[in-house]
Amino acid sequence: MKPVKIAMMSLTHGHTRKYYQTLLENAKLDWVASCAEDQRAKETYELYQTGVPCYLSEDEMFERHPDIEAVVLASANDKHMAQVQECARRGVHVLSMKIPSFDMAEYDAMIAAVDKAGIVCQIELEMHYNPVVHRLKKLIAEGAVGKIVSVQATNITLSPVWAFPWQGVPEASYGRRVPLKAGDARCRGGALCDHPHIFDLIRHLTGADFDFVYSSVAPNLRPELQVEDMLLVNGKLKDGTAFLFDPSWSRMEERLKVPGPGWEVFPKRMEVNVTVVGEKGTLVSDCFGPNVYHNGAPSDRYTVQYTYFDEWVGMIDEFAGCIREGKEPLINLRWHRPTIAAMNACYDSVASGGPCTVK
Amino acid sequence: MDVEGMNAALRRLCDKYGVAVDGRLVADAEQVAGVRLETAGSAVPLLPWRVERRFAELKKIIDSRTLEHVSTLRFAVMRSGARLEHLVYREFDLCEWMAGSPIRKTFASVAGDKVANVIVTFANGMSASVECSAALPEGAAEIDRHEIIARRGVACDRVVDTQVPQASIYAVTAEGTKTYTDTDAELFGFSDAEIWTVRAAFAVLKTPALAAEWKKAACGVKEKVAQTLACAETCVPAVFPEDIHV
């Protein structure tokens, strides 16, 4: 297979650095250029010494590298619409971060632009390439626990806002400033926006879409944030499956500007645990465990050293394969739309104080 | 082991990452890994534990100085149906690799042909305890633990307050509880032993210099295991010269 000429754009998303090794090592790809959102993002990028040239202008990057076939849009949520449209105009395939947009009209405009250009647009929901999730899907498909009746899941992390400030800015994260509810100074755009994975996974595991959700925010652990950091969600799917999710930023962090050792205060900075209750049994799973552990430098705190962390390898494989073989990615814009709608319904529920039907 | 399937997976990895497929796995019961890598030049003993992710992470924790001034390694493995010398071999090689220093002296307390408790002294002054048991009943899952104790920090492949390996998935049904721990999406479906063996072979093909390094290590460790177990019968320590690797 001819390697796909690929570039990265913006470099401001929290997942940016996770692509570097994969883009450099995978023979299906030829990583030719990067384009940083600003000088700070460029300087952070340069710390990793990838050897791939980095520009501060998209136009300059595309002019100097007219052979770019695909890009990873590693940008804030409010940049996605314009970037997807520009890539569609150029006929460049797109790997978008996990929230294309919370504005459903904008979301539909992206679908239209991608369809018209005939490009591949894959959404970065890397859990699908996690081997534990792979096993979960297999066990469920084989009927290990029978028909699913309930799913409980956590998608809890530290807050990345100190390293990636846009994630704490309502306009950049949610797309506009929308108060959480009457009398609450906080706005939409926090932890929920960072954690779509379990909303997506439950649809895959059950084959059903959301019926209604109920959501409640708690007092922030970080009172200075403009956005929510603690919330809970429950509800039902259209097939009757009950669920309860925790998509919070419930693990505290050191306020590092660049993620690195010592970032976490709680030993495990990121957890996706999924419990599936079926008519014939129960599956209890930890998608990021077990690991190895230490209490050494720099903070002498007990720390999980993530040991099996290669979701990006499989995701990029699929992206390159879809480009060369003209296939639709598993997580495409259309598939992902009901997940975004469910997350919006969570915010509506917070605002109303009652359950909300997912439209 | 599904050697044919492992060779197919090895070829797939080589193709994906642009590495020449200059070798194939061949079953070999004398090897601790259960196979050897046949290359154009020679046969290469594989040390799969050196590419196993948890050991690679522990090594990284040492080498990156997350731990400072390592003093003692506490390693243990219990398995069913294994040869005792194979268990000691893996732990000794892990010891030397993690310590970054050759084993200079050992004293083993052995029970029959199933259990060995060894105290190890390295050339750099560090110590290790190595507990090996092949006495688990047939069908029991392996239990092991690797702890590294330093002046600054302790690292371990087992989480605090647990004695046995944890799993990623527990499936609880009327038939009982089954566990699953999948760690490699590219080699999904293979057993752990198969995965790390394929990864080890891939590492050698990708970095050919590893072949000589592993041959040297394997030769030295094999001799040290044999002498350690033999000396246990006479209740004297085994002492190894500096050039035992040569």
Coordinates of C-alpha atoms in Angstrom, one line a residue:
Chain A
M1 CA 0.0 0.0 0.0
K2 CA 1.3 3.4 -1.0
P3 CA 1.9 5.4 2.3
V4 CA -0.6 8.1 3.0
K5 CA 1.0 11.6 3.1
I6 CA -0.3 12.9 6.4
A7 CA -0.1 16.1 8.4
M8 CA -1.2 17.3 11.8
M9 CA -3.0 20.6 12.4
S10 CA -3.4 23.0 15.3
L11 CA -1.6 20.7 17.9
T12 CA -3.6 22.2 20.7
H13 CA -5.7 19.1 21.6
G14 CA -4.8 17.0 24.6
H15 CA -4.3 13.9 22.4
T16 CA -1.8 15.6 20.1
R17 CA 1.3 14.0 21.4
K18 CA -0.2 10.5 21.3
Y19 CA 0.0 10.5 17.5
Y20 CA 3.6 11.2 17.2
Q21 CA 5.0 7.7 17.6
T22 CA 2.3 6.1 15.5
L23 CA 2.7 8.6 12.6
L24 CA 6.5 8.1 12.6
E25 CA 6.5 4.3 12.9
N26 CA 3.6 3.1 10.7
A27 CA 4.8 2.3 7.3
K28 CA 1.3 3.0 5.9
L29 CA 1.9 6.7 6.6
D30 CA 4.4 9.3 5.6
W31 CA 4.1 12.2 8.1
V32 CA 5.2 15.2 6.1
A33 CA 4.3 18.3 8.0
S34 CA 2.6 19.9 11.0
C35 CA 0.9 23.2 11.5
A36 CA 0.7 24.7 15.0
E37 CA -2.2 27.0 16.1
D38 CA 0.2 29.4 17.8
Q39 CA 3.8 29.8 18.9
R40 CA 3.1 28.1 22.2
A41 CA 1.8 25.0 20.5
K42 CA 4.8 25.0 18.2
E43 CA 7.2 25.3 21.0
T44 CA 5.5 22.4 22.8
Y45 CA 5.6 20.3 19.6
E46 CA 9.3 21.0 19.2
L47 CA 10.0 19.5 22.6
Y48 CA 9.2 16.1 21.2
Q49 CA 11.8 16.4 18.4
T50 CA 9.8 14.5 15.7
G51 CA 11.9 15.9 12.9
V52 CA 8.8 16.8 11.0
P53 CA 8.6 20.5 9.9
C54 CA 6.1 22.6 11.7
Y55 CA 4.4 25.8 10.3
L56 CA 2.3 28.5 11.8
S57 CA 0.1 28.9 8.8
E58 CA -2.1 26.3 7.2
D59 CA -1.8 27.9 3.8
E60 CA 2.0 27.8 4.0
M61 CA 1.9 24.2 5.0
F62 CA -0.4 23.2 2.2
E63 CA 1.6 25.3 -0.3
R64 CA 4.9 23.7 0.7
H65 CA 3.4 20.2 0.9
P66 CA 0.8 20.0 -1.9
D67 CA 1.0 16.2 -1.7
I68 CA -0.7 16.1 1.7
E69 CA -3.6 13.6 1.4
A70 CA -4.9 13.6 5.0
V71 CA -4.7 15.5 8.2
V72 CA -5.2 14.9 11.9
L73 CA -7.2 17.9 13.2
A74 CA -5.7 18.1 16.7
S75 CA -7.6 21.3 17.5
A76 CA -10.1 22.9 19.9
N77 CA -13.7 22.0 19.2
D78 CA -14.6 25.5 17.9
K79 CA -12.0 25.1 15.1
H80 CA -13.4 21.9 13.7
M81 CA -16.1 23.3 11.5
A82 CA -13.8 25.7 9.5
Q83 CA -11.0 23.1 9.3
V84 CA -13.2 20.3 8.1
Q85 CA -14.7 22.6 5.4
E86 CA -11.2 23.8 4.4
C87 CA -10.0 20.2 4.1
A88 CA -13.1 19.2 2.2
R89 CA -12.4 22.1 -0.2
R90 CA -8.9 20.8 -0.7
G91 CA -10.0 17.1 -1.0
V92 CA -7.9 16.2 2.1
H93 CA -9.1 13.3 4.3
V94 CA -9.8 14.2 7.9
L95 CA -9.2 12.5 11.3
S96 CA -11.2 14.7 13.6
M97 CA -10.9 14.9 17.4
K98 CA -13.7 13.3 19.4
I99 CA -16.2 16.3 19.4
P100 CA -16.7 17.5 15.8
S101 CA -19.2 20.1 17.1
F102 CA -22.0 20.4 19.6
D103 CA -24.0 22.7 17.3
M104 CA -26.1 20.2 15.4
A105 CA -26.6 22.6 12.4
E106 CA -22.9 22.9 12.2
Y107 CA -22.5 19.2 12.6
D108 CA -24.9 18.6 9.7
A109 CA -23.0 21.1 7.6
M110 CA -19.8 19.1 8.2
I111 CA -21.6 15.9 7.0
A112 CA -22.7 17.7 3.9
A113 CA -19.2 19.1 3.2
V114 CA -17.6 15.7 3.7
D115 CA -20.2 14.0 1.5
K116 CA -19.8 16.5 -1.3
A117 CA -16.0 16.3 -1.3
G118 CA -16.0 12.5 -1.1
I119 CA -13.3 12.5 1.6
V120 CA -12.9 10.1 4.5
C121 CA -13.8 11.7 7.9
Q122 CA -13.0 9.5 10.9
I123 CA -13.8 10.6 14.4
E124 CA -11.2 9.9 17.1
L125 CA -12.9 7.5 19.5
E126 CA -9.9 5.5 20.3
M127 CA -11.5 3.1 22.8
H128 CA -12.6 1.0 19.9
Y129 CA -9.0 0.0 19.3
N130 CA -8.4 -0.9 22.9
P131 CA -7.9 -4.7 23.3
V132 CA -10.1 -4.9 26.5
V133 CA -13.0 -3.3 24.6
H134 CA -12.3 -5.7 21.8
R135 CA -12.7 -8.6 24.2
L136 CA -15.8 -7.0 25.7
K137 CA -17.5 -6.8 22.3
K138 CA -16.5 -10.3 21.5
L139 CA -17.8 -11.7 24.8
I140 CA -21.1 -9.9 24.4
A141 CA -21.4 -11.0 20.8
E142 CA -20.8 -14.6 21.8
G143 CA -23.6 -14.3 24.4
A144 CA -21.4 -14.7 27.4
V145 CA -23.9 -12.7 29.6
G146 CA -27.0 -12.9 27.4
K147 CA -29.1 -9.9 26.6
I148 CA -27.7 -6.7 28.1
V149 CA -30.0 -5.1 30.7
S150 CA -27.8 -2.5 32.2
V151 CA -24.4 -0.8 31.7
Q152 CA -22.5 1.3 34.3
A153 CA -19.4 3.0 33.2
T154 CA -16.8 5.6 34.3
N155 CA -14.8 7.8 32.0
I156 CA -13.0 9.8 34.6
T157 CA -9.8 11.7 34.3
L158 CA -7.8 14.6 35.7
S159 CA -8.7 18.0 34.2
P160 CA -6.5 18.9 31.3
V161 CA -7.4 22.6 31.3
W162 CA -4.0 23.8 32.7
A163 CA -2.1 22.3 29.8
F164 CA -4.9 22.7 27.2
P165 CA -6.7 25.9 28.3
W166 CA -9.4 25.8 25.6
Q167 CA -11.0 22.9 27.4
G168 CA -12.0 25.3 30.2
V169 CA -13.3 28.0 27.8
P170 CA -17.0 27.5 27.0
E171 CA -16.8 29.1 23.6
A172 CA -13.9 26.9 22.5
S173 CA -15.0 23.7 24.1
Y174 CA -18.8 23.8 23.7
G175 CA -18.9 26.3 20.9
R176 CA -20.7 29.0 22.7
R177 CA -21.4 30.3 26.2
V178 CA -24.5 28.5 27.6
P179 CA -25.1 28.6 31.3
L180 CA -25.4 25.2 32.9
K181 CA -28.7 26.2 34.6
A182 CA -30.4 29.1 36.2
G183 CA -28.5 30.6 39.0
D184 CA -25.3 28.7 38.2
A185 CA -22.3 30.8 37.1
R186 CA -20.8 27.8 35.2
C187 CA -21.3 27.1 31.5
R188 CA -21.4 24.0 29.3
G189 CA -18.0 22.8 28.0
G190 CA -16.2 21.0 30.8
A191 CA -15.8 17.3 31.8
L192 CA -18.7 16.1 29.8
C193 CA -17.2 17.5 26.5
D194 CA -14.0 15.6 27.3
H195 CA -15.7 12.2 27.7
P196 CA -17.9 11.0 24.9
H197 CA -16.4 7.5 24.9
I198 CA -18.9 5.7 27.2
F199 CA -21.8 7.4 25.4
D200 CA -20.4 5.9 22.2
L201 CA -19.5 2.5 23.6
I202 CA -22.9 1.7 25.0
R203 CA -24.4 2.2 21.5
H204 CA -21.9 -0.3 20.1
L205 CA -22.3 -2.8 22.9
T206 CA -26.1 -2.9 22.7
G207 CA -26.9 -1.9 19.2
A208 CA -29.4 0.6 20.6
D209 CA -29.6 4.3 20.7
F210 CA -30.5 6.6 23.6
D211 CA -34.1 7.1 24.7
F212 CA -33.7 9.6 27.5
V213 CA -31.0 10.9 29.9
Y214 CA -31.0 12.5 33.3
S215 CA -28.0 14.4 34.4
S216 CA -26.9 16.3 37.5
V217 CA -23.8 18.5 38.2
A218 CA -22.1 18.6 41.5
P219 CA -20.1 21.4 43.0
N220 CA -16.8 21.8 41.1
L221 CA -13.7 20.3 42.6
R222 CA -12.0 23.2 40.9
P223 CA -14.2 26.2 41.8
E224 CA -12.2 28.6 39.6
L225 CA -13.3 26.8 36.4
Q226 CA -16.0 28.4 34.2
V227 CA -17.2 24.9 33.2
E228 CA -18.5 21.8 35.0
D229 CA -16.0 19.3 36.3
M230 CA -18.3 16.8 38.2
L231 CA -21.5 15.3 36.8
L232 CA -23.4 12.1 36.7
V233 CA -25.7 10.7 34.0
N234 CA -28.2 8.0 33.9
G235 CA -31.1 7.0 31.7
K236 CA -32.3 4.3 29.3
L237 CA -31.7 3.2 25.7
K238 CA -34.5 2.6 23.3
D239 CA -34.1 -1.2 23.9
G240 CA -34.8 -0.7 27.6
T241 CA -31.1 -1.0 28.7
A242 CA -30.6 1.1 31.9
F243 CA -27.3 2.9 32.4
L244 CA -25.3 5.1 34.8
F245 CA -22.3 7.0 33.7
D246 CA -19.7 9.1 35.4
P247 CA -17.9 11.3 32.9
S248 CA -16.2 13.6 35.5
W249 CA -12.8 15.2 35.9
S250 CA -12.8 13.6 39.4
R251 CA -9.0 13.0 39.6
M252 CA -7.0 15.9 40.7
E253 CA -3.9 17.1 38.9
E254 CA -0.8 19.2 39.2
R255 CA -1.3 22.2 37.1
L256 CA 1.4 21.5 34.5
K257 CA 1.7 23.5 31.3
V258 CA 3.0 20.5 29.5
P259 CA 1.8 17.0 30.5
G260 CA 4.5 14.8 31.9
P261 CA 5.6 12.8 34.9
G262 CA 4.0 13.9 38.1
W263 CA 0.8 15.3 36.4
E264 CA -1.5 13.1 38.5
V265 CA -2.3 13.6 42.2
F266 CA -4.6 10.5 42.4
P267 CA -2.6 7.4 41.4
K268 CA -4.6 6.6 38.3
R269 CA -5.2 9.8 36.2
M270 CA -7.5 8.2 33.7
E271 CA -10.0 5.4 34.1
V272 CA -12.6 3.8 31.8
N273 CA -14.3 1.0 33.7
V274 CA -17.4 -0.7 32.2
T275 CA -19.8 -3.1 34.0
V276 CA -22.2 -4.9 31.7
V277 CA -25.1 -6.7 33.4
G278 CA -26.8 -9.3 31.2
E279 CA -29.6 -11.7 31.8
K280 CA -27.1 -14.6 32.2
G281 CA -24.2 -12.8 33.9
T282 CA -22.1 -9.8 34.5
L283 CA -18.9 -8.4 33.0
V284 CA -16.7 -6.2 35.1
S285 CA -14.0 -4.5 33.1
D286 CA -11.1 -2.0 33.4
C287 CA -10.1 -0.9 30.0
F288 CA -6.8 0.6 31.3
G289 CA -5.6 -2.0 33.8
P290 CA -3.8 -3.7 35.1
N291 CA -0.5 -1.7 34.8
V292 CA 2.7 -1.3 36.7
Y293 CA 3.0 1.1 39.7
H294 CA 5.6 3.2 41.5
N295 CA 6.1 5.9 44.0
G296 CA 9.3 7.4 42.6
A297 CA 10.2 10.8 41.0
P298 CA 9.1 13.4 40.6
S299 CA 6.4 13.5 43.3
D300 CA 7.0 10.3 45.3
R301 CA 3.3 9.6 45.1
Y302 CA 1.9 6.2 44.3
T303 CA 1.3 6.3 40.5
V304 CA -0.1 4.1 37.8
Q305 CA 2.4 3.8 35.0
Y306 CA 0.2 3.1 32.0
T307 CA 1.5 0.0 30.5
Y308 CA -0.7 -1.1 27.6
F309 CA -1.6 2.1 25.8
D310 CA -1.7 1.7 22.0
E311 CA -5.2 2.6 20.9
W312 CA -3.8 5.1 18.4
V313 CA -2.0 2.4 16.5
G314 CA -5.3 0.6 15.5
M315 CA -7.1 3.8 14.9
I316 CA -4.5 5.1 12.4
D317 CA -4.4 1.7 10.7
E318 CA -8.2 2.0 10.1
F319 CA -7.9 5.6 8.9
A320 CA -5.1 4.8 6.4
G321 CA -7.0 1.7 5.2
C322 CA -10.2 3.6 4.7
I323 CA -8.4 6.2 2.6
R324 CA -6.7 3.6 0.4
E325 CA -9.6 1.3 0.1
G326 CA -12.4 3.9 -0.1
K327 CA -14.1 2.5 3.0
E328 CA -16.3 4.3 5.6
P329 CA -14.6 4.4 9.1
L330 CA -16.4 2.6 11.9
I331 CA -16.7 6.0 13.7
N332 CA -17.8 8.4 11.0
L333 CA -19.7 11.6 11.3
R334 CA -23.1 10.1 10.8
W335 CA -22.6 7.3 13.3
H336 CA -21.3 9.7 15.9
R337 CA -24.2 12.2 15.6
P338 CA -26.6 10.5 18.1
T339 CA -23.8 10.3 20.6
I340 CA -23.4 14.1 20.4
A341 CA -27.1 14.5 20.6
A342 CA -27.2 12.4 23.8
M343 CA -24.5 14.6 25.3
N344 CA -26.4 17.7 24.4
A345 CA -29.4 16.2 26.1
C346 CA -27.4 15.7 29.2
Y347 CA -26.8 19.5 29.3
D348 CA -30.5 20.1 28.7
S349 CA -31.3 17.8 31.6
V350 CA -28.9 19.7 33.9
A351 CA -30.7 22.9 32.8
S352 CA -34.2 21.6 33.3
G353 CA -33.6 19.4 36.3
G354 CA -35.5 16.6 34.8
P355 CA -34.9 13.8 32.3
C356 CA -34.6 14.7 28.6
T357 CA -35.6 12.7 25.6
V358 CA -32.7 12.4 23.1
K359 CA -33.7 13.6 19.7
Chain B
M1 CA 1.9 -22.7 20.8
D2 CA 0.5 -21.9 17.4
V3 CA 3.9 -21.5 15.7
E4 CA 2.4 -21.3 12.2
G5 CA 0.0 -18.5 13.3
M6 CA 2.8 -16.8 15.2
N7 CA 5.0 -16.8 12.0
A8 CA 2.1 -15.3 10.0
A9 CA 1.7 -12.6 12.7
L10 CA 5.4 -11.9 12.6
R11 CA 5.3 -11.5 8.8
R12 CA 2.3 -9.1 9.2
L13 CA 4.2 -6.9 11.7
C14 CA 7.3 -6.8 9.5
D15 CA 5.2 -5.8 6.5
K16 CA 3.4 -3.1 8.5
Y17 CA 6.5 -1.5 9.9
G18 CA 8.8 -2.0 6.9
V19 CA 11.1 -4.6 8.5
A20 CA 12.7 -7.3 6.4
V21 CA 11.3 -10.8 7.2
D22 CA 14.6 -12.3 7.7
G23 CA 13.7 -15.2 10.0
R24 CA 11.1 -17.5 11.2
L25 CA 10.1 -19.1 14.5
V26 CA 10.8 -22.8 15.0
A27 CA 9.4 -24.9 17.9
D28 CA 12.2 -25.8 20.4
A29 CA 11.3 -27.4 23.8
E30 CA 14.7 -26.7 25.1
Q31 CA 14.2 -23.0 24.8
V32 CA 12.5 -21.2 27.7
A33 CA 10.4 -19.4 25.2
G34 CA 9.4 -22.7 23.6
V35 CA 10.7 -21.6 20.2
R36 CA 13.8 -20.1 18.6
L37 CA 14.2 -17.6 15.9
E38 CA 15.9 -19.0 12.8
T39 CA 17.5 -16.3 10.7
A40 CA 19.7 -16.5 7.6
G41 CA 22.8 -16.3 9.8
S42 CA 22.0 -18.4 12.8
A43 CA 19.5 -19.5 15.5
V44 CA 18.6 -16.7 18.0
P45 CA 17.4 -17.5 21.6
L46 CA 14.4 -15.3 22.3
L47 CA 14.0 -13.5 25.6
P48 CA 10.3 -12.5 25.3
W49 CA 10.1 -11.1 28.9
R50 CA 12.4 -8.3 27.8
V51 CA 9.8 -7.0 25.4
E52 CA 6.8 -7.8 27.7
R53 CA 5.3 -4.5 28.3
R54 CA 5.1 -4.6 32.1
F55 CA 8.8 -5.5 32.3
A56 CA 9.7 -2.9 29.7
E57 CA 7.9 -0.3 31.8
L58 CA 9.6 -1.4 35.0
K59 CA 13.0 -1.2 33.2
K60 CA 12.0 2.3 31.9
I61 CA 11.2 3.4 35.5
I62 CA 14.7 2.3 36.5
D63 CA 16.5 3.7 33.5
S64 CA 14.6 7.1 33.6
R65 CA 15.6 7.5 37.2
T66 CA 12.0 7.6 38.4
L67 CA 13.5 5.3 41.0
E68 CA 16.8 6.5 42.5
H69 CA 19.5 4.2 43.9
V70 CA 17.9 0.8 43.4
S71 CA 18.9 -1.5 46.2
T72 CA 16.9 -4.8 46.0
L73 CA 14.8 -6.7 43.5
R74 CA 12.1 -9.1 44.9
F75 CA 11.0 -11.4 42.1
A76 CA 8.6 -14.4 42.4
V77 CA 6.9 -16.7 40.0
M78 CA 4.7 -19.7 40.5
R79 CA 3.5 -21.8 37.6
S80 CA 2.1 -25.3 36.9
G81 CA 3.7 -27.7 34.6
A82 CA 6.9 -25.8 34.1
R83 CA 10.6 -26.9 34.4
L84 CA 12.1 -25.3 37.5
E85 CA 15.3 -24.3 35.6
H86 CA 13.2 -22.5 33.0
L87 CA 11.5 -20.4 35.8
V88 CA 14.8 -19.5 37.4
Y89 CA 16.2 -18.7 33.9
R90 CA 13.6 -16.1 33.2
E91 CA 13.9 -14.5 36.6
F92 CA 17.7 -14.4 36.5
D93 CA 17.7 -12.8 33.1
L94 CA 15.1 -10.2 34.3
C95 CA 17.3 -9.6 37.3
E96 CA 20.5 -8.9 35.3
W97 CA 18.6 -6.8 32.7
M98 CA 16.8 -4.7 35.3
A99 CA 19.8 -4.4 37.6
G100 CA 22.0 -3.5 34.7
S101 CA 24.7 -5.7 36.3
P102 CA 25.7 -9.3 36.1
I103 CA 24.9 -11.8 38.8
R104 CA 28.1 -12.5 40.8
K105 CA 26.9 -14.8 43.5
T106 CA 23.8 -16.9 44.3
F107 CA 22.7 -19.1 47.2
A108 CA 19.7 -21.4 46.6
S109 CA 17.5 -23.2 49.0
V110 CA 15.8 -25.8 46.9
A111 CA 12.9 -28.2 47.6
G112 CA 12.9 -31.2 45.3
D113 CA 12.6 -30.4 41.6
K114 CA 9.8 -28.0 42.0
V115 CA 10.8 -25.1 44.2
A116 CA 13.9 -22.8 44.4
N117 CA 14.4 -19.8 46.7
V118 CA 17.5 -17.9 45.7
I119 CA 19.3 -14.9 47.1
V120 CA 21.3 -13.1 44.4
T121 CA 24.2 -10.6 44.7
F122 CA 25.0 -8.5 41.7
A123 CA 28.4 -7.1 40.6
N124 CA 27.1 -3.6 41.4
G125 CA 26.3 -4.7 45.0
M126 CA 22.5 -4.9 44.6
S127 CA 20.6 -7.9 45.9
A128 CA 17.7 -9.9 44.7
S129 CA 15.4 -12.5 46.1
V130 CA 14.1 -15.0 43.5
E131 CA 11.3 -17.3 44.4
C132 CA 10.4 -19.9 41.8
S133 CA 7.8 -22.6 42.1
A134 CA 6.6 -25.1 39.5
A135 CA 4.3 -26.6 42.1
L136 CA 1.0 -25.0 41.2
P137 CA -1.7 -27.5 40.4
E138 CA -2.4 -28.2 36.8
G139 CA -4.6 -25.6 35.2
A140 CA -3.9 -22.9 37.8
A141 CA -3.1 -19.5 36.4
E142 CA 0.5 -18.2 36.8
I143 CA 1.1 -16.0 39.8
D144 CA 4.1 -13.7 39.7
R145 CA 5.4 -10.5 41.2
H146 CA 8.3 -8.2 40.4
E147 CA 9.1 -5.5 42.9
I148 CA 12.0 -3.1 42.7
I149 CA 13.0 -1.3 45.9
A150 CA 15.1 1.8 45.7
R151 CA 16.2 4.6 48.1
R152 CA 13.7 6.7 46.3
G153 CA 10.6 4.8 45.4
V154 CA 9.3 1.3 44.9
A155 CA 8.0 -0.1 41.6
C156 CA 6.0 -3.2 41.1
D157 CA 3.9 -5.0 38.5
R158 CA 1.3 -5.8 41.1
V159 CA -0.9 -3.2 42.6
V160 CA -0.7 -2.5 46.3
D161 CA -2.8 -4.8 48.6
T162 CA -3.0 -7.6 46.1
Q163 CA -1.2 -10.9 46.0
V164 CA -2.3 -12.3 42.7
P165 CA -2.4 -10.7 39.2
Q166 CA -5.5 -8.7 38.5
A167 CA -7.5 -9.1 35.2
S168 CA -9.0 -6.5 32.9
I169 CA -12.3 -8.4 32.6
Y170 CA -14.1 -10.6 35.1
A171 CA -17.0 -12.5 33.6
V172 CA -19.3 -13.7 36.4
T173 CA -21.9 -16.2 35.3
A174 CA -23.6 -19.3 36.7
E175 CA -20.6 -21.3 35.5
G176 CA -18.3 -19.3 37.8
T177 CA -15.9 -16.5 37.1
K178 CA -13.6 -16.3 34.1
T179 CA -10.9 -13.6 33.6
Y180 CA -9.5 -12.0 30.5
T181 CA -6.5 -9.7 30.2
D182 CA -5.8 -8.6 26.7
T183 CA -2.9 -6.3 26.2
D184 CA -2.0 -6.2 22.5
A185 CA -4.6 -5.1 19.9
E186 CA -2.3 -5.9 17.0
L187 CA -1.9 -9.5 18.2
F188 CA -5.4 -10.0 19.7
G189 CA -6.4 -13.6 20.1
F190 CA -2.9 -15.0 20.8
S191 CA -1.9 -16.1 24.3
D192 CA 0.4 -13.9 26.3
A193 CA 3.3 -16.3 25.8
E194 CA 2.7 -16.2 22.0
I195 CA 2.3 -12.5 21.9
W196 CA 5.6 -11.7 23.7
T197 CA 7.4 -14.3 21.7
V198 CA 6.2 -12.8 18.4
R199 CA 7.1 -9.3 19.7
A200 CA 10.6 -10.6 20.8
A201 CA 11.2 -12.1 17.3
F202 CA 10.0 -8.8 15.7
A203 CA 12.4 -6.9 18.0
V204 CA 15.3 -9.0 16.8
L205 CA 14.4 -8.6 13.1
K206 CA 13.9 -4.9 13.6
T207 CA 17.1 -4.4 15.5
P208 CA 19.5 -7.2 14.4
A209 CA 22.2 -6.1 17.0
L210 CA 19.8 -7.6 19.6
A211 CA 20.6 -11.1 18.3
A212 CA 24.2 -11.1 19.6
E213 CA 23.2 -9.4 22.8
W214 CA 20.5 -12.0 23.6
K215 CA 22.8 -14.9 22.6
K216 CA 25.4 -13.7 25.0
A217 CA 22.9 -13.1 27.8
A218 CA 21.2 -16.5 27.3
C219 CA 24.5 -18.3 27.4
G220 CA 25.6 -16.7 30.6
V221 CA 22.2 -17.0 32.4
K222 CA 21.9 -20.7 31.4
E223 CA 25.2 -21.4 33.0
K224 CA 24.4 -19.5 36.2
V225 CA 21.1 -21.3 36.6
A226 CA 22.7 -24.7 36.2
Q227 CA 25.5 -23.8 38.7
T228 CA 23.0 -22.3 41.2
L229 CA 20.8 -25.3 41.3
A230 CA 23.8 -27.7 41.4
C231 CA 25.4 -25.7 44.3
A232 CA 22.1 -26.0 46.3
E233 CA 22.7 -29.7 46.6
T234 CA 26.0 -29.1 48.4
C235 CA 24.8 -26.1 50.4
V236 CA 27.4 -23.7 49.1
P237 CA 27.0 -20.4 47.3
A238 CA 27.7 -20.3 43.6
V239 CA 30.2 -17.6 42.6
F240 CA 30.5 -16.5 39.0
P241 CA 33.6 -15.0 37.4
E242 CA 33.3 -11.7 35.5
D243 CA 33.8 -13.3 32.1
I244 CA 31.0 -15.9 32.3
H245 CA 29.2 -14.2 29.5
V246 CA 32.1 -14.8 27.1

